[in-house]
Coordinates of C-alpha atoms in Angstrom, one line a residue:
M1 CA 0.0 0.0 0.0
T2 CA 1.4 3.3 -1.1
P3 CA 0.8 6.7 0.7
A4 CA -1.5 7.7 -2.0
E5 CA -3.6 4.5 -1.6
L6 CA -3.7 4.9 2.2
S7 CA -4.7 8.5 1.7
R8 CA -7.6 7.4 -0.5
T9 CA -8.6 4.8 2.1
V10 CA -8.7 7.3 4.9
L11 CA -10.7 9.7 2.7
R12 CA -13.3 7.0 2.0
S13 CA -13.6 6.5 5.8
V14 CA -14.3 10.2 6.3
R15 CA -16.8 10.2 3.5
G16 CA -18.5 7.2 4.9
A17 CA -18.7 8.8 8.4
V18 CA -20.3 11.9 6.9
E19 CA -22.8 9.9 4.7
E20 CA -23.9 7.9 7.8
R21 CA -24.0 11.1 9.9
E22 CA -21.4 10.1 12.4
L23 CA -19.6 13.3 11.4
S24 CA -21.0 16.6 10.2
V25 CA -18.1 18.2 8.3
P26 CA -17.2 19.1 4.7
V27 CA -15.3 16.2 3.2
P28 CA -11.7 17.3 2.4
A29 CA -10.4 17.1 -1.1
R30 CA -7.5 15.0 0.0
I31 CA -5.9 13.7 3.1
V32 CA -2.2 13.8 3.9
V33 CA -0.5 10.7 5.3
Q34 CA 3.2 10.6 5.8
P35 CA 5.9 8.7 7.8
P36 CA 5.6 9.5 11.5
P37 CA 8.2 11.8 13.0
R38 CA 9.8 9.1 15.2
P39 CA 10.1 5.3 15.2
G40 CA 7.6 3.2 17.0
C41 CA 4.6 5.1 15.8
G42 CA 3.6 2.8 12.9
D43 CA 4.4 3.1 9.2
Y44 CA 2.3 6.2 8.5
A45 CA 0.5 9.0 10.4
S46 CA -2.3 11.5 9.7
N47 CA -3.6 14.5 11.5
V48 CA -6.9 14.4 9.7
A49 CA -8.9 14.1 13.0
L50 CA -7.3 17.3 14.3
Q51 CA -8.2 19.1 11.1
L52 CA -11.9 17.9 11.3
A53 CA -12.3 18.4 15.0
K54 CA -13.2 22.2 14.8
P55 CA -15.8 21.9 12.0
A56 CA -17.2 18.8 13.6
G57 CA -17.5 20.6 17.0
R58 CA -16.0 17.5 18.7
P59 CA -12.7 16.6 20.4
A60 CA -10.1 15.4 18.0
R61 CA -9.6 12.1 19.8
E62 CA -13.4 11.5 19.5
V63 CA -13.2 12.1 15.7
A64 CA -10.1 9.9 15.5
E65 CA -11.9 7.1 17.3
I66 CA -14.8 7.3 14.7
L67 CA -12.3 6.9 11.9
R68 CA -10.2 4.3 13.7
K69 CA -13.3 2.0 14.0
R70 CA -14.0 2.4 10.3
L71 CA -10.5 1.7 9.2
A72 CA -9.9 -1.3 11.5
G73 CA -9.8 -4.5 9.5
T74 CA -9.1 -2.7 6.2
P75 CA -7.1 -5.1 3.9
G76 CA -3.4 -4.1 4.1
I77 CA -3.8 -2.3 7.4
D78 CA -2.7 -4.3 10.5
R79 CA -3.3 -1.7 13.2
V80 CA -4.8 1.8 13.5
E81 CA -3.9 3.6 16.8
I82 CA -4.7 7.0 18.2
A83 CA -1.7 9.0 19.5
G84 CA -1.4 12.3 21.4
P85 CA -4.2 14.8 20.8
G86 CA -5.7 12.8 18.0
F87 CA -3.1 11.6 15.4
L88 CA -4.0 8.4 13.6
N89 CA -1.0 6.0 13.3
F90 CA -1.2 3.2 10.8
T91 CA 0.8 0.0 10.8
L92 CA 0.6 -1.9 7.5
G93 CA 0.2 -5.7 7.4
D94 CA 2.8 -7.9 5.7
G95 CA 0.3 -8.4 2.9
A96 CA 0.8 -4.7 2.0
L97 CA 4.5 -5.2 1.7
V98 CA 4.1 -8.2 -0.5
A99 CA 1.7 -6.3 -2.8
L100 CA 4.1 -3.4 -3.0
V101 CA 7.0 -5.6 -4.0
R102 CA 4.9 -7.2 -6.7
D103 CA 3.9 -3.8 -8.0
V104 CA 7.4 -2.4 -8.1
L105 CA 8.7 -5.5 -10.0
A106 CA 5.8 -5.4 -12.4
Q107 CA 6.3 -1.7 -13.2
G108 CA 10.0 -1.9 -13.4
T109 CA 11.5 1.3 -14.8
A110 CA 8.0 2.9 -14.9
Y111 CA 7.7 2.9 -11.0
G112 CA 7.8 6.6 -10.0
D113 CA 8.5 7.6 -13.6
R114 CA 5.5 8.4 -15.9
S115 CA 8.0 9.3 -18.7
A116 CA 9.6 5.8 -18.8
G117 CA 9.9 4.5 -22.3
N118 CA 9.2 8.0 -23.8
G119 CA 12.9 8.7 -24.6
P120 CA 15.3 11.2 -23.0
V121 CA 14.2 14.6 -22.0
A122 CA 17.6 16.2 -21.3
G123 CA 18.6 19.0 -23.6
R124 CA 15.3 20.8 -23.6
V125 CA 16.3 23.3 -21.0
S126 CA 16.9 26.8 -22.2
A127 CA 20.5 27.8 -21.8
G128 CA 21.0 30.0 -18.8
R129 CA 17.5 29.5 -17.5
F130 CA 18.6 28.6 -14.0
G131 CA 21.6 31.0 -14.1
P132 CA 25.2 30.6 -15.1
G133 CA 27.6 27.8 -14.1
A134 CA 27.8 24.1 -13.6
R135 CA 25.3 23.8 -10.8
A136 CA 22.6 25.6 -12.8
A137 CA 23.2 23.4 -15.9
V138 CA 22.9 20.1 -13.9
V139 CA 20.0 21.2 -11.8
G140 CA 18.1 22.5 -14.8
E141 CA 18.6 19.2 -16.7
V142 CA 17.5 17.1 -13.7
L143 CA 14.5 19.2 -13.0
E144 CA 13.4 18.7 -16.6
R145 CA 13.7 15.0 -16.2
I146 CA 12.0 14.9 -12.8
G147 CA 9.2 17.0 -14.1
A148 CA 8.5 14.6 -16.9
A149 CA 8.7 11.7 -14.5
A150 CA 6.0 13.3 -12.4
G151 CA 3.8 13.9 -15.4
R152 CA 4.3 17.7 -15.4
T153 CA 4.3 19.3 -18.8
G154 CA 5.2 22.8 -19.9
R155 CA 7.5 25.3 -18.2
A156 CA 7.2 25.4 -14.4
D157 CA 7.1 28.7 -12.4
G158 CA 9.4 29.5 -9.6
D159 CA 12.8 28.2 -10.8
P160 CA 15.2 27.9 -7.7
A161 CA 17.8 30.6 -7.0
L162 CA 20.9 28.5 -6.8
V163 CA 24.1 29.4 -4.9
P164 CA 26.7 29.0 -7.7
V165 CA 30.0 27.1 -7.6
P166 CA 33.2 28.7 -9.0
E167 CA 34.3 25.6 -10.9
D168 CA 33.0 24.8 -14.3
L169 CA 31.4 21.4 -15.0
A170 CA 34.4 20.1 -17.1
T171 CA 36.8 20.8 -14.2
L172 CA 34.6 19.1 -11.7
T173 CA 34.1 16.1 -13.8
A174 CA 37.8 15.8 -14.6
R175 CA 38.6 15.9 -10.8
L176 CA 35.7 13.9 -9.4
G177 CA 34.2 11.8 -12.2
T178 CA 30.8 12.4 -13.7
D179 CA 28.7 10.7 -11.0
E180 CA 30.4 12.4 -8.0
A181 CA 30.3 15.8 -9.7
R182 CA 26.6 15.5 -10.4
W183 CA 25.9 14.2 -6.9
I184 CA 27.6 17.1 -5.1
L185 CA 25.8 19.6 -7.3
L186 CA 22.4 18.1 -6.7
R187 CA 22.6 17.2 -3.0
P188 CA 22.4 20.6 -1.3
A189 CA 19.2 22.6 -1.2
A190 CA 19.1 25.5 -3.6
H191 CA 20.0 28.1 -0.9
D192 CA 22.9 26.0 0.5
P193 CA 26.4 26.1 -0.9
V194 CA 28.1 23.2 -2.7
R195 CA 31.0 21.6 -0.9
V196 CA 33.4 20.3 -3.4
P197 CA 35.8 17.6 -2.1
E198 CA 39.4 17.3 -3.2
R199 CA 38.8 13.8 -4.6
P200 CA 36.0 11.2 -4.6
V201 CA 35.8 8.8 -1.7
Q202 CA 35.0 5.3 -2.7
R203 CA 33.6 4.1 0.7
E204 CA 30.4 4.1 2.6
S205 CA 31.0 7.4 4.3
N206 CA 30.3 8.9 0.9
P207 CA 26.5 9.1 0.4
R208 CA 26.8 8.8 -3.4
F209 CA 28.9 5.7 -3.1
R210 CA 26.6 4.2 -0.4
V211 CA 23.5 4.5 -2.7
Q212 CA 25.4 3.0 -5.7
Y213 CA 26.8 0.3 -3.5
A214 CA 23.3 -0.6 -2.3
H215 CA 22.1 -0.9 -5.9
A216 CA 25.1 -3.0 -6.8
R217 CA 24.5 -5.2 -3.7
T218 CA 20.9 -5.9 -4.8
R219 CA 22.1 -7.0 -8.2
A220 CA 24.8 -9.2 -6.7
L221 CA 22.2 -10.9 -4.6
V222 CA 20.1 -11.7 -7.7
R223 CA 23.2 -13.2 -9.4
N224 CA 24.2 -15.2 -6.4
A225 CA 20.7 -16.6 -5.9
A226 CA 20.7 -17.7 -9.6
D227 CA 24.0 -19.5 -8.9
L228 CA 22.2 -21.3 -6.0
G229 CA 19.3 -22.2 -8.3
F230 CA 16.5 -19.9 -7.1
L231 CA 14.7 -16.8 -8.2
S232 CA 12.7 -14.1 -6.4
E233 CA 9.1 -14.5 -5.4
P234 CA 7.3 -11.9 -3.3
G235 CA 6.1 -13.2 0.0
G236 CA 6.6 -13.0 3.8
V237 CA 10.1 -11.8 4.7
G238 CA 10.0 -12.6 8.4
A239 CA 11.8 -15.6 9.8
P240 CA 10.1 -19.0 9.5
A241 CA 7.9 -19.5 12.5
A242 CA 9.0 -22.2 14.9
D243 CA 6.9 -21.3 18.0
G244 CA 4.0 -23.6 17.4
S245 CA 1.7 -20.8 16.6
G246 CA 0.7 -22.3 13.3
A247 CA 1.9 -19.3 11.3
E248 CA 4.2 -19.9 8.4
F249 CA 6.3 -16.8 9.1
R250 CA 6.9 -14.5 12.0
P251 CA 5.8 -10.9 11.2
A252 CA 8.2 -8.8 9.2
P253 CA 10.7 -6.9 11.4
A254 CA 10.6 -3.1 11.8
S255 CA 13.5 -2.8 9.4
A256 CA 11.4 -4.3 6.6
H257 CA 8.5 -1.9 7.3
A258 CA 10.9 1.0 7.3
L259 CA 12.2 0.0 3.9
H260 CA 8.6 -0.6 2.7
T261 CA 7.7 2.9 3.6
L262 CA 10.5 4.4 1.6
L263 CA 9.8 2.3 -1.4
A264 CA 6.1 3.1 -1.3
G265 CA 6.9 6.8 -0.9
H266 CA 9.2 7.0 -3.9
P267 CA 6.5 8.2 -6.5
S268 CA 5.4 10.9 -4.0
V269 CA 9.0 12.1 -3.5
V270 CA 9.5 12.4 -7.2
E271 CA 6.3 14.4 -7.5
A272 CA 7.3 16.7 -4.5
A273 CA 10.8 17.2 -6.1
A274 CA 9.1 18.3 -9.3
R275 CA 6.5 20.5 -7.6
L276 CA 9.0 22.2 -5.3
R277 CA 11.8 22.4 -7.9
A278 CA 14.0 20.6 -5.4
P279 CA 16.1 17.6 -6.7
D280 CA 17.8 17.4 -3.4
R281 CA 14.7 15.8 -2.0
L282 CA 15.2 12.9 -4.3
V283 CA 18.9 12.7 -3.5
R284 CA 18.2 12.4 0.2
H285 CA 15.4 10.0 -0.3
L286 CA 17.8 7.6 -2.1
E287 CA 20.3 8.0 0.7
A288 CA 17.6 7.1 3.3
M289 CA 16.5 4.1 1.1
A290 CA 20.1 2.8 0.9
D291 CA 20.6 3.0 4.6
A292 CA 17.2 1.3 5.2
F293 CA 18.2 -1.5 2.8
F294 CA 21.5 -2.2 4.6
R295 CA 19.7 -2.3 8.0
W296 CA 17.1 -4.7 6.7
H297 CA 19.7 -6.8 4.9
D298 CA 21.5 -7.3 8.2
D299 CA 18.3 -8.3 9.9
C300 CA 17.0 -10.6 7.2
P301 CA 19.8 -12.1 5.0
P302 CA 18.3 -12.8 1.6
L303 CA 20.6 -15.8 0.8
P304 CA 20.9 -19.1 2.6
V305 CA 23.7 -19.5 5.1
G306 CA 26.1 -22.4 5.1
E307 CA 24.4 -25.7 4.2
Q308 CA 20.9 -24.2 4.4
K309 CA 18.7 -24.9 1.5
P310 CA 16.8 -22.0 -0.2
L311 CA 13.4 -21.5 1.4
A312 CA 10.3 -19.5 0.4
V313 CA 11.5 -16.8 2.8
H314 CA 14.8 -16.4 0.9
R315 CA 12.8 -16.0 -2.4
A316 CA 10.7 -13.4 -0.7
R317 CA 13.6 -11.5 0.7
L318 CA 15.3 -11.6 -2.7
A319 CA 12.2 -10.1 -4.2
L320 CA 12.3 -7.2 -1.7
A321 CA 16.0 -6.7 -2.5
E322 CA 15.3 -6.8 -6.2
A323 CA 12.5 -4.2 -5.8
T324 CA 14.8 -2.0 -3.8
G325 CA 17.4 -2.2 -6.6
T326 CA 14.7 -1.2 -9.1
V327 CA 13.7 1.9 -7.2
L328 CA 17.3 2.9 -6.5
A329 CA 18.1 2.6 -10.2
N330 CA 15.0 4.6 -11.2
G331 CA 16.0 7.4 -8.9
L332 CA 19.6 7.4 -10.0
R333 CA 18.5 7.5 -13.6
L334 CA 16.4 10.6 -12.9
L335 CA 19.5 12.3 -11.5
G336 CA 21.6 11.3 -14.5
I337 CA 23.9 9.1 -12.3
S338 CA 24.8 5.5 -13.1
A339 CA 23.4 2.5 -11.3
P340 CA 26.3 0.0 -11.4
E341 CA 25.8 -3.7 -11.5
H342 CA 29.2 -4.3 -9.9
L343 CA 31.1 -2.0 -7.5

């Protein structure tokens, strides 16, 4: 379940409560759901009850309880909890994670990119439109590509005012390589200066290397699994149950849900980057996804260990790794940065 799907689900619950006269409020055009501000509060949160409390003339927690009852048991949602003054916190079920992995693998390069298959868009930016210099050239090109991926057409208003860098693009590329040069120009917010390193650092302390390494690791897992004679198949990624509960797998760990949230949010991040003219949002999203992937990988090894035979859980974990690689590659492509198969 993506944030957009969850938003529509919550909106339907509000509309139902209004139609059945549990609430007397105007139905909002859309409802915002987003990852909670801190761990331990579910996968997504919404302040819709606080927004509806005043027009409803009722306490926010009372409004939240009406919506919670309507949302409980919705396919894909494991738990709905009320927090603080009336926030709704949603924990998705493992089935939502499986469905997302299937969706990402089915869409492939089109996931988060409505322009996929329509050919390159670079080179359509007017010279000097974003100002002079290397940063303006790269940001302008990438915003054109991100805008097309988000389905935006025509010239956008409000081009960012960029802090320029003294070096030209050819100089930066010669010193750092194309990928590193583009990354350092795209990573800061428009109003922040670019910090140019003396040389590229090929280790995990470098965010660009970490993102590319995460992608390369997902591809290596697919190759290694093929050598072991198995392919990916979406399913439960929790450890096989051995507690007599009758369940086939234990619930997916928190690290899997954190990775799920980032994968599901990728299309929304692309849209926000296009709308706000801020490619740094996509850069930082890829960094967070790479970090989440490595944490999950440590919790849930996708490949059998030692003499262990490949199990359904390994196929499911491989599918999640493959989906992560797909989304990382899609994001890197929008930035004009390579997604290496080997690193």
